Coordinates of C-alpha atoms and ligand atoms in Angstrom, one line a residue:
X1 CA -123.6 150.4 111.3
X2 CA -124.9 147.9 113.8
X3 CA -122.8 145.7 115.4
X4 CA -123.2 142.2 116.6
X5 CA -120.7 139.8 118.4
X6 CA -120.5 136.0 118.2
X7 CA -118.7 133.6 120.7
X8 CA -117.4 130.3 120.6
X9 CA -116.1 128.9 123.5
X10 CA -114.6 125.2 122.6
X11 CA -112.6 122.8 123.2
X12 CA -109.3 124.3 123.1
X13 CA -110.2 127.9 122.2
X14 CA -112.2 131.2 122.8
X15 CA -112.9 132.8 119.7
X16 CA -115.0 136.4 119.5
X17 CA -116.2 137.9 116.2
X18 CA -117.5 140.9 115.8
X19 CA -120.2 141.5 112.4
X20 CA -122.3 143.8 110.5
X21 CA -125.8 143.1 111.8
X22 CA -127.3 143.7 108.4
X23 CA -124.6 142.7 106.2
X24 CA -122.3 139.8 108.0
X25 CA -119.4 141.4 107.4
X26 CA -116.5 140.8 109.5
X27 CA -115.3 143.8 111.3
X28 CA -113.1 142.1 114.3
X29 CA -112.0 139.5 115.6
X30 CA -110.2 137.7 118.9
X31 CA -109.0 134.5 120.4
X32 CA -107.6 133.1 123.2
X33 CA -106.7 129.6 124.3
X34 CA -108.4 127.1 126.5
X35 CA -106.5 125.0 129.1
X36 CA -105.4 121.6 127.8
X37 CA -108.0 118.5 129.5
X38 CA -111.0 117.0 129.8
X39 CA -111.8 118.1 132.5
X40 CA -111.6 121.8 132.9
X41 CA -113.0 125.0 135.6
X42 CA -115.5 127.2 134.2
X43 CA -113.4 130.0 135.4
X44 CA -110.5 129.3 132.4
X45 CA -113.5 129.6 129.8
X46 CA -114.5 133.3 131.7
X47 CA -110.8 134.1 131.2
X48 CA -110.4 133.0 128.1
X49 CA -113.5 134.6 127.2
X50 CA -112.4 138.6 128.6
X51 CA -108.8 137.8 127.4
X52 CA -110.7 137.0 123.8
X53 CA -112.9 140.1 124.0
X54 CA -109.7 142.6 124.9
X55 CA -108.1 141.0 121.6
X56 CA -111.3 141.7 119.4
X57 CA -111.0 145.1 120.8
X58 CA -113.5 144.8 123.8
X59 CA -117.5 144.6 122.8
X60 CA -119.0 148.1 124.3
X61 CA -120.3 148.6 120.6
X62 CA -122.0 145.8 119.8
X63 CA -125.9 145.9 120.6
X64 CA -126.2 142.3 120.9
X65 CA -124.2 139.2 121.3
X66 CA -124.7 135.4 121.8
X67 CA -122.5 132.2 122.9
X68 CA -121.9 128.6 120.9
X69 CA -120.0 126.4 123.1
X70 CA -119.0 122.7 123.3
X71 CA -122.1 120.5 123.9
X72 CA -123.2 118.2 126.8
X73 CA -120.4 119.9 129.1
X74 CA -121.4 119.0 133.3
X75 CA -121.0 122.1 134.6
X76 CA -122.6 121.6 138.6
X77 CA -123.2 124.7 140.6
X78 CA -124.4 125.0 144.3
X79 CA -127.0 126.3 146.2
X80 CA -125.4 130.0 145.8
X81 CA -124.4 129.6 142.6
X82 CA -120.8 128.6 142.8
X83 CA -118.9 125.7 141.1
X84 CA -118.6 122.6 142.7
X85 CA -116.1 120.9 140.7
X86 CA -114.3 121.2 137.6
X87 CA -116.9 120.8 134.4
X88 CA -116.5 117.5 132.8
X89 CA -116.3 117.6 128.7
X90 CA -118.2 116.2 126.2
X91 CA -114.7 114.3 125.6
X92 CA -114.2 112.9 129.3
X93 CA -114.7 109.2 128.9
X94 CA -114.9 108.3 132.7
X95 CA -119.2 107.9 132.6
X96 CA -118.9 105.3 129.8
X97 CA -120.1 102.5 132.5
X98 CA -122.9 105.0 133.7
X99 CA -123.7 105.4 130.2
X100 CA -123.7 101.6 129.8
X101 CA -126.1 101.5 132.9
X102 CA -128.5 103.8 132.1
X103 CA -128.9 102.3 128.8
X104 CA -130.2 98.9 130.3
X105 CA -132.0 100.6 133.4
X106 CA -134.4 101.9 130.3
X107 CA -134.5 98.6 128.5
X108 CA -132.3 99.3 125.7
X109 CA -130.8 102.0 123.2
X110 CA -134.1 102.1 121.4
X111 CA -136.2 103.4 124.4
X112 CA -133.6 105.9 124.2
X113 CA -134.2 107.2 121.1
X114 CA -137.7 107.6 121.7
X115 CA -137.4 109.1 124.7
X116 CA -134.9 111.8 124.1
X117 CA -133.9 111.1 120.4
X118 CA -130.4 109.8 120.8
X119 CA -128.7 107.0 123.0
X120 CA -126.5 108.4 125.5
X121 CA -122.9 107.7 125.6
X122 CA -119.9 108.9 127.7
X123 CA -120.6 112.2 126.4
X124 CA -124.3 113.1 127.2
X125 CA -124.4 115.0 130.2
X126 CA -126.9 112.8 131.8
X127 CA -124.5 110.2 131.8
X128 CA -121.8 112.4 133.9
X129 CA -124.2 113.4 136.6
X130 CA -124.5 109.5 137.0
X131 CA -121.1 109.2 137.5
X132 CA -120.9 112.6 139.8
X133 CA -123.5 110.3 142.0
X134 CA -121.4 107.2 142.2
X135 CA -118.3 109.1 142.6
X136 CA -117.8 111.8 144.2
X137 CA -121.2 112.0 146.7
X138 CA -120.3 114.5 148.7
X139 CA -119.9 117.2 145.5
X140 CA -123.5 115.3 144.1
X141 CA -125.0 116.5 147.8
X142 CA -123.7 119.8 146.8
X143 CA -124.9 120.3 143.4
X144 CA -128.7 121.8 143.4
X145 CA -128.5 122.9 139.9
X146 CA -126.8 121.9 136.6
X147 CA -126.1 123.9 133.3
X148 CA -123.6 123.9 129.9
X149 CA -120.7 125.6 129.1
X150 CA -122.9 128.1 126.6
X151 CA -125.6 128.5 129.6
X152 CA -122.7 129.2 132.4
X153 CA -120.9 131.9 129.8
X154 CA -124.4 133.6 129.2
X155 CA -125.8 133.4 132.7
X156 CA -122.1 135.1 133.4
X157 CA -122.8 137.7 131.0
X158 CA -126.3 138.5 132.0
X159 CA -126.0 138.1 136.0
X160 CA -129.4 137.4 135.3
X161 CA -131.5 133.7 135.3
X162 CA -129.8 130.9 133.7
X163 CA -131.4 129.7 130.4
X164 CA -129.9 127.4 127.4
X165 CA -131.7 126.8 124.2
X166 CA -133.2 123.8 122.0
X167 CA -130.2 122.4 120.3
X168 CA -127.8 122.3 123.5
X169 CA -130.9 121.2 126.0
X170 CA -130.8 118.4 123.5
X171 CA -127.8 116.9 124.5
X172 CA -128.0 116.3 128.1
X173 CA -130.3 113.4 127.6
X174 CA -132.5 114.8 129.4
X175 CA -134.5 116.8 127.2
X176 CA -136.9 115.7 124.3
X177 CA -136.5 117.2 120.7
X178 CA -139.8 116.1 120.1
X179 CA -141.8 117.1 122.9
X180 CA -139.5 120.2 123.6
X181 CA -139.9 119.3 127.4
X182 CA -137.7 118.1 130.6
X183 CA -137.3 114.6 131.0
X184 CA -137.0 114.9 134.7
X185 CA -138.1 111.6 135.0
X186 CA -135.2 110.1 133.3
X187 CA -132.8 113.1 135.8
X188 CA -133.8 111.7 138.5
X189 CA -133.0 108.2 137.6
X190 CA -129.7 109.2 136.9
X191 CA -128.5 111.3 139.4
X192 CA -131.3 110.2 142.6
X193 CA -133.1 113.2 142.6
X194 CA -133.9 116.1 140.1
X195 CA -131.8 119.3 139.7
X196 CA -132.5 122.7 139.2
X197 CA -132.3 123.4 135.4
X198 CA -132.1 126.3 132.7
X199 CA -135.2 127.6 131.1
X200 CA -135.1 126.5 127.2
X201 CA -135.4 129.7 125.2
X202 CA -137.2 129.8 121.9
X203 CA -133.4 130.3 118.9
X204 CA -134.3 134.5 118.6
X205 CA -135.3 135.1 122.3
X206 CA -133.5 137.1 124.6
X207 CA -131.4 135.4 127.8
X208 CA -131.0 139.0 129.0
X209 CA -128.8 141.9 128.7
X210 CA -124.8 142.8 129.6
X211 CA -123.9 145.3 131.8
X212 CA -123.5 147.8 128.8
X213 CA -127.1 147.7 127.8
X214 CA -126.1 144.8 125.1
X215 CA -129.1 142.1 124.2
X216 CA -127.6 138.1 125.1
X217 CA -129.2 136.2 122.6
X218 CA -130.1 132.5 123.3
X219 CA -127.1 131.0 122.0
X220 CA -126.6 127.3 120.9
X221 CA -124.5 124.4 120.9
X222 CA -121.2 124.4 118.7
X223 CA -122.6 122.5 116.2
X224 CA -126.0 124.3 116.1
X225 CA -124.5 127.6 115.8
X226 CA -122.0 126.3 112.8
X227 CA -125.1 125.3 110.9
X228 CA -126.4 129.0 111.3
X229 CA -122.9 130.0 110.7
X230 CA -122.5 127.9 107.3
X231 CA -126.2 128.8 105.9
X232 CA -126.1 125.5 104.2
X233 CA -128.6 124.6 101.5
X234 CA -130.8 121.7 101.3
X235 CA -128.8 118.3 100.2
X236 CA -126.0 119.3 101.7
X237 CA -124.3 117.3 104.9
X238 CA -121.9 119.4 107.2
X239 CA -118.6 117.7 108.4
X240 CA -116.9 119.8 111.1
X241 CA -113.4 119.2 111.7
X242 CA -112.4 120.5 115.0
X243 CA -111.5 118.8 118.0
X244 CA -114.4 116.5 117.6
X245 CA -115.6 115.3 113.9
X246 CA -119.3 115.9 113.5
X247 CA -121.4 115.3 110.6
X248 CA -124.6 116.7 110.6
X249 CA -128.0 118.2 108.3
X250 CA -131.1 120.5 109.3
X251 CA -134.0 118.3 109.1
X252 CA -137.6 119.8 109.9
X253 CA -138.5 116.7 111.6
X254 CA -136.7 114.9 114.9
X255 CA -134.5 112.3 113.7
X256 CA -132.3 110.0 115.9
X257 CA -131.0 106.5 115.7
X258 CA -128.8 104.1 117.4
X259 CA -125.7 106.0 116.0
X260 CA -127.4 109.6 114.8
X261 CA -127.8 111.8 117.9
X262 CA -131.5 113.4 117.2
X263 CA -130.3 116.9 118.6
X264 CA -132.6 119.8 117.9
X265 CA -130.9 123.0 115.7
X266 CA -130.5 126.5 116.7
X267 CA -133.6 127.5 114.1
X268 CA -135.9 126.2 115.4
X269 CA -135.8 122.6 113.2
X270 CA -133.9 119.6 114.2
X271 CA -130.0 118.9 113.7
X272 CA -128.8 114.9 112.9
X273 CA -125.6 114.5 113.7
X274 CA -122.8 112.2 114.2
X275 CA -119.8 112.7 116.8
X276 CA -116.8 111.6 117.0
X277 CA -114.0 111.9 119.2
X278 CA -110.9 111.8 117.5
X279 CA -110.3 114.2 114.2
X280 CA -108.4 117.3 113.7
X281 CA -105.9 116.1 116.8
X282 CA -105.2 113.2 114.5
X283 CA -103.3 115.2 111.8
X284 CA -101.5 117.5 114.8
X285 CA -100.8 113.9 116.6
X286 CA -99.1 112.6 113.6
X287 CA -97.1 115.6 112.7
X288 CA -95.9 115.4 116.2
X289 CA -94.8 112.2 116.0
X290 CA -93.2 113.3 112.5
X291 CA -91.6 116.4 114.2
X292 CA -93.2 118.5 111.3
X293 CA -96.2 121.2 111.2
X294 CA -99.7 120.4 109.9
X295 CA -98.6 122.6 106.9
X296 CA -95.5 120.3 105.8
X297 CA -97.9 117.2 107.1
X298 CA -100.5 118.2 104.4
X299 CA -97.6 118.1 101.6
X300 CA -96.5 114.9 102.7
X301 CA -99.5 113.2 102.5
X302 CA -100.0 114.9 98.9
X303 CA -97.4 113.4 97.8
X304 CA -98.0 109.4 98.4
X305 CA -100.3 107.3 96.1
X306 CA -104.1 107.6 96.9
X307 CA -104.4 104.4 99.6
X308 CA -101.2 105.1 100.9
X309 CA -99.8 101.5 99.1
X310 CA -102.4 99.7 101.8
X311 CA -101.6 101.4 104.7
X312 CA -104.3 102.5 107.3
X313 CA -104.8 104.5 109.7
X314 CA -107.8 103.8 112.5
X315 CA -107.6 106.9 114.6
X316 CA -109.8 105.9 117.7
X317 CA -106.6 107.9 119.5
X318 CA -108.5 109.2 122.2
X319 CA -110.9 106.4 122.3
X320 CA -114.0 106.6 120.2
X321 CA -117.6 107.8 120.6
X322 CA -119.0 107.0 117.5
X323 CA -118.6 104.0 117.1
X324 CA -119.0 103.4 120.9
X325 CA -115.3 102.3 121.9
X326 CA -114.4 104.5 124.6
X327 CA -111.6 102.3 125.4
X328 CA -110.0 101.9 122.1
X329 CA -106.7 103.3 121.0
X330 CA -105.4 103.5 117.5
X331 CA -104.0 101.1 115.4
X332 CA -101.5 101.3 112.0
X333 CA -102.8 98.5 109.8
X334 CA -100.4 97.1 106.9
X335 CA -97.0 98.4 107.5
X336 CA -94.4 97.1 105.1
X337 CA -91.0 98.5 104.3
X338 CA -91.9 100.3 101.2
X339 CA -94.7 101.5 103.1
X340 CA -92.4 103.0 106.2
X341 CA -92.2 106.7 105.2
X342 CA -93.7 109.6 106.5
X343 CA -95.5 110.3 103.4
X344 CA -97.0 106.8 103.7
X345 CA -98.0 108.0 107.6
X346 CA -99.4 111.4 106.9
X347 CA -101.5 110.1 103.9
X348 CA -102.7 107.1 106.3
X349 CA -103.5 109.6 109.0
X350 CA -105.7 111.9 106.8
X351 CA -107.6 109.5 104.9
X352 CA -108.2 107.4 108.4
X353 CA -109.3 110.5 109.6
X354 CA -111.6 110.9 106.8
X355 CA -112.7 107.5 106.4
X356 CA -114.0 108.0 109.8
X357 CA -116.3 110.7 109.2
X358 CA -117.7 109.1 106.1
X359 CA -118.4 106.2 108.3
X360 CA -120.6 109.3 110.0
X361 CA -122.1 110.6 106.9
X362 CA -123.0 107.1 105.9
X363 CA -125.2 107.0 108.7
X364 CA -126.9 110.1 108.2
X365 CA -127.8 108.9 104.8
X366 CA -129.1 105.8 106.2
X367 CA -131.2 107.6 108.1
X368 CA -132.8 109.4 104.7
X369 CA -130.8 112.6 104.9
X370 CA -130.0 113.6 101.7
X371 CA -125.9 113.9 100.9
X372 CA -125.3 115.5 97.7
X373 CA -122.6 117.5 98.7
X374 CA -120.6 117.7 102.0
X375 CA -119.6 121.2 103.2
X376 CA -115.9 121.0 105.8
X377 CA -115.6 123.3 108.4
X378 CA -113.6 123.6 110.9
X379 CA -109.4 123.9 111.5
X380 CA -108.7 120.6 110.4
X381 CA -110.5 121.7 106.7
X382 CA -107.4 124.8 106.4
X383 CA -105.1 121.4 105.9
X384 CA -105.1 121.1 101.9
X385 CA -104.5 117.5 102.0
X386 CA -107.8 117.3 103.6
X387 CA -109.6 118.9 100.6
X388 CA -108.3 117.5 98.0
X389 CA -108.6 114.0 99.3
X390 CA -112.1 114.2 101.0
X391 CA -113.8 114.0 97.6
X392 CA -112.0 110.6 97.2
X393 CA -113.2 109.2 100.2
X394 CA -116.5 110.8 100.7
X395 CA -117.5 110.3 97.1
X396 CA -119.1 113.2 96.3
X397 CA -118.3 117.0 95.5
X398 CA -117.0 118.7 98.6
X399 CA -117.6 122.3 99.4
X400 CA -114.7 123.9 101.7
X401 CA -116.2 127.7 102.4
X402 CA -113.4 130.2 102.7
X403 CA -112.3 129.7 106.2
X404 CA -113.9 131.5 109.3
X405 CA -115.3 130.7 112.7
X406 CA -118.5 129.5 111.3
X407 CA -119.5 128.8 115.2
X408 CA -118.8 132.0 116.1
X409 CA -120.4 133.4 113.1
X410 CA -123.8 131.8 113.1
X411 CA -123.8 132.8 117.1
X412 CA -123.2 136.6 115.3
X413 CA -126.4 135.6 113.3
X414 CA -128.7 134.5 116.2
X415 CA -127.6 137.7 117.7
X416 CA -128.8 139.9 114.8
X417 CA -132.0 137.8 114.5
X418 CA -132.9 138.5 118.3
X419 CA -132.2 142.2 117.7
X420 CA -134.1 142.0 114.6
X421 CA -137.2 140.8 116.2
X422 CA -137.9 139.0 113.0
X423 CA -139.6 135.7 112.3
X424 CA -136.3 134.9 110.3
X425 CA -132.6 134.9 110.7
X426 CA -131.0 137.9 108.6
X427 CA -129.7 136.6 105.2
X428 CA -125.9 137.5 105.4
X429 CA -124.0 137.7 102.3
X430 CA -123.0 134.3 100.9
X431 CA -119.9 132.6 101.5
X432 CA -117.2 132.3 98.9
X433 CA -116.2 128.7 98.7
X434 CA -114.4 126.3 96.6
X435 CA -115.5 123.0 95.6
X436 CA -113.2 120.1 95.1
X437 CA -114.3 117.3 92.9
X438 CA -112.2 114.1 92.5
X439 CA -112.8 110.8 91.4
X440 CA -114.0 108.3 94.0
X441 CA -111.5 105.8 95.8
X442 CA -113.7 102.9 97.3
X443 CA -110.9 100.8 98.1
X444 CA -109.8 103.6 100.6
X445 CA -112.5 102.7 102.5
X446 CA -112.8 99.0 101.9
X447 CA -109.6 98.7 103.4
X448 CA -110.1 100.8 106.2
X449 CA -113.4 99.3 106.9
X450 CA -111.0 95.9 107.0
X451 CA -108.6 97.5 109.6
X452 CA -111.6 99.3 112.0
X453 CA -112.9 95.7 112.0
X454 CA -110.0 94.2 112.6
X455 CA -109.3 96.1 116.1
X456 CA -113.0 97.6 117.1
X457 CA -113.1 94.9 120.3
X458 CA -109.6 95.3 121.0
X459 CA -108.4 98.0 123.7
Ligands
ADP1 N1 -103.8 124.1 108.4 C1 -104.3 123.2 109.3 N2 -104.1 121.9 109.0 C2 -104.5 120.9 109.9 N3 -105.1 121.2 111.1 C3 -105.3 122.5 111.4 C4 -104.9 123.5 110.6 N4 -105.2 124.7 111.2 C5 -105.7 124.4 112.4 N5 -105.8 123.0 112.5 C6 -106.2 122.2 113.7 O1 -107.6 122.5 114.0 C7 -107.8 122.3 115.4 C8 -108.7 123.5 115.9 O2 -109.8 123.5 115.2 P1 -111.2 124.2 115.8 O3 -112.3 124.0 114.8 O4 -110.9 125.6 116.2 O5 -111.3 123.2 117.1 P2 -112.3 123.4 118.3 O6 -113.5 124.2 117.9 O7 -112.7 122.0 118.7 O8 -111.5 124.1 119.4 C9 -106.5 122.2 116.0 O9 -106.3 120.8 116.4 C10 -105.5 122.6 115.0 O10 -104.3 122.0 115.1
5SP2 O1 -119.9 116.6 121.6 C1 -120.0 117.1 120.5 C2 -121.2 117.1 119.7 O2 -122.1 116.2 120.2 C3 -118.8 118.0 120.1 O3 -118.9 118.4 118.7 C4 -118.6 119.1 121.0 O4 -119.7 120.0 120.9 C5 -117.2 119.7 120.9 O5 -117.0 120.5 119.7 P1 -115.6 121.0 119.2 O6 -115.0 121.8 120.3 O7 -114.9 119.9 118.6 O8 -116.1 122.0 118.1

């Protein structure tokens, strides 16, 4: 049997898989945990990484491997190579006034999109190395070259050149789905000058090899390699549930807007999508404050009436990226004394959290992407209250596949692909999934859309 190995190094986790290259099938599997932060050394994700290898029982049999990692991640490295400050996360606010800037030094959000397919916010890399320049000068001085978290980890597993692919190039702002070039240009109007920059490899080309004679595939973004993880069909909208709630579709041509980030995919097409900053965090926040488990949460918010009797839940907790609030907090909207239970608060937290990324998938649709069903991944879809109440709010069937690191999965895919040598991915068994239909609930989201409005402008 041949063995491939898939990585996903996110935001609060290292998770290692290791699969049948022909088949998919799972064989091992390992984790470890990243430090807590927003701002966060690359070394913790190299620990994080060997600790998650030892616990998958170490990778000298695989014969190739790739990494999916957070997106837009500033990781800045000197002249020899080294560090120069902590990386800066796709969830660090601090660049939102760079972001602001940049988007007027263009002449608007729509120059933007057809520049690089998406606007930038806070998150976009781009945005961060404007910051690094207003900030912190003498660590801009130092940096000559800037990567990703997925381009550091494979560069660190090669020792060879450092290389990133399509679909996380495409979320530094400066690179350009459409032309599949460098926007140096725009670079160097962010930062002052250019930077030295990882070679964009085609999704089954080789970064290199490990020190055991293993191939490194290109890898991807996180949300890339979940969509080569998930093998969705066409029609159907994934909603990721992780630290960040994404909602995207594979599209064979670019497509941005002002609120869709036009990213490219991991296959060679284009990947929509929608980020937000606040989702599965906002059931583990609310259990906390309930001083339960995300387990006893779920039941909770089972057992309330569908619109938690009017109250809502907008969970901008750690801010918001989508929509474009990074100074927002969250809000409880409607609070009455028959509404004062926990059951009333976990059912407002999960269908706030929900409303939210149907907010997303709205604009997807908008944009033409087809939405017939919506496939969850992710750990917030393990919570049951989730699934049975997502096809209330979303409207639509909702596909929940049986749950597995789909990010670490689809990076097991590319893998087998580059070893394969074939035009293709491999075809991997399908998944088993279950599919929860329910009756819609629009005044879930009427009201909800009432509350967002209500405090959007308000810190
Ligand atoms: N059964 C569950 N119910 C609700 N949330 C869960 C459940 N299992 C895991 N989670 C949450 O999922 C999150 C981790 O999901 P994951 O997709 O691994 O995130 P990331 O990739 O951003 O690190 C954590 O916040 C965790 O509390
Ligand atoms: O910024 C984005 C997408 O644009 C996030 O989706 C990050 O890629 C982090 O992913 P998770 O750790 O939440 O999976």
């Amino acid at each position: 049997m041949t063995l491939v190995a898939g990585i996903d190094s996110s935001t609060q986790s290292c998770k290692v898989v290791v699969r049948d290259a022909d088949t998919g099938a799972l064989v091992r599997s390992g984790r470890a945990v990243h430090p807590v932060g927003t701002e966060v050394d690359p070394a913790a994700w190299q620990q994080a990484l060997d600790t998650a290898i030892a616990d998958a029982g170490g990778l000298d049999d695989v014969a190739a491997l790739a990494v999916g990692a957070q997106q837009h991640g500033m990781v800045c490295l000197d002249e020899s190579g080294d560090v120069v400050r902590p990386a800066l996360l796709w969830n660090d606010t601090r660049s939102a006034a760079a972001a602001a800037d940049l988007v007027s030094e263009l002449g608007g959000p729509e120059a933007w999109v057809d520049a690089v397919g998406s606007v930038p916010v806070a998150s976009f890399t781009i945005t961060k190395l404007r910051w690094l320049a207003e900030h912190e000068p003498a660590n801009a001085a130092r940096t000559t070259a800037v990567c990703l978290p997925h381009d550091w980890l494979t560069q660190r597993l090669t020792g060879g050149d450092r290389h990133t692919d399509r679909s996380d190039a495409s979320g530094t702002g400066y690179w350009s789905p459409s032309s599949g070039s460098y926007r140096e240009d725009l670079l160097a109007q962010a930062f002052g000058r250019t930077l030295e920059l990882p070679r964009v490899l085609e999704p089954s080309a080789a970064a290199g090899h490990t020190a055991s004679g293993a191939l490194v595939a290109a890898g991807a973004g996180d949300n890339a390699a979940a969509a080569l993880g998930v093998q969705a069909e066409p029609g159907d909208v994934v909603v990721s549930i992780g630290t960040s709630g994404t909602a995207f579709a594979s599209s064979v041509k670019p497509a941005g807007s002002l609120v869709v980030n036009g990213f490219a995919d991991a296959q060679g097409r284009f990947l929509p999508l929608v980020c937000t900053l606040n989702a599965a965090r906002v059931l583990d926040a609310t259990a906390r404050m309930l001083r339960i488990g995300v387990d006893e949460l779920s039941s909770l918010a089972l057992s309330a009436p569908p619109g938690a009797g009017g109250l809502v839940l907008v969970p901008y907790l750690e801010g918001e990226r989508t929509p474009n609030r990074p100074d927002a907090s969250g809000t409880l909207h409607g609070l009455r004394l028959d509404t004062a239970t926990p059951a009333h608060l976990a059912r407002a937290a999960v269908e706030g959290l929900l409303c939210s990324l149907a907010d997303a998938v709205d604009a997807l649709v908008e944009l033409g992407i087809p939405a017939s069903r919506v496939v969850i991944v992710g750990g917030g879809a393990r919570s049951e209250a989730v699934r049975r109440i997502a096809p209330t709010v979303f409207g639509c069937p909702v596909v929940v596949p049986e749950p597995s690191e789909f990010v670490a999965d689809g990076a097991a895919r590319q893998a087998a692909w580059a070893l394969s040598g074939a035009i293709d991915p491999p075809q991997w068994s399908a998944l088993t999934s279950r599919c929860y239909e329910a009756l819609p609930v629009p005044s879930v989201r009427e009201r909800y859309t009432y509350a967002r409005e209500l405090v959007l402008d308000r810190p």
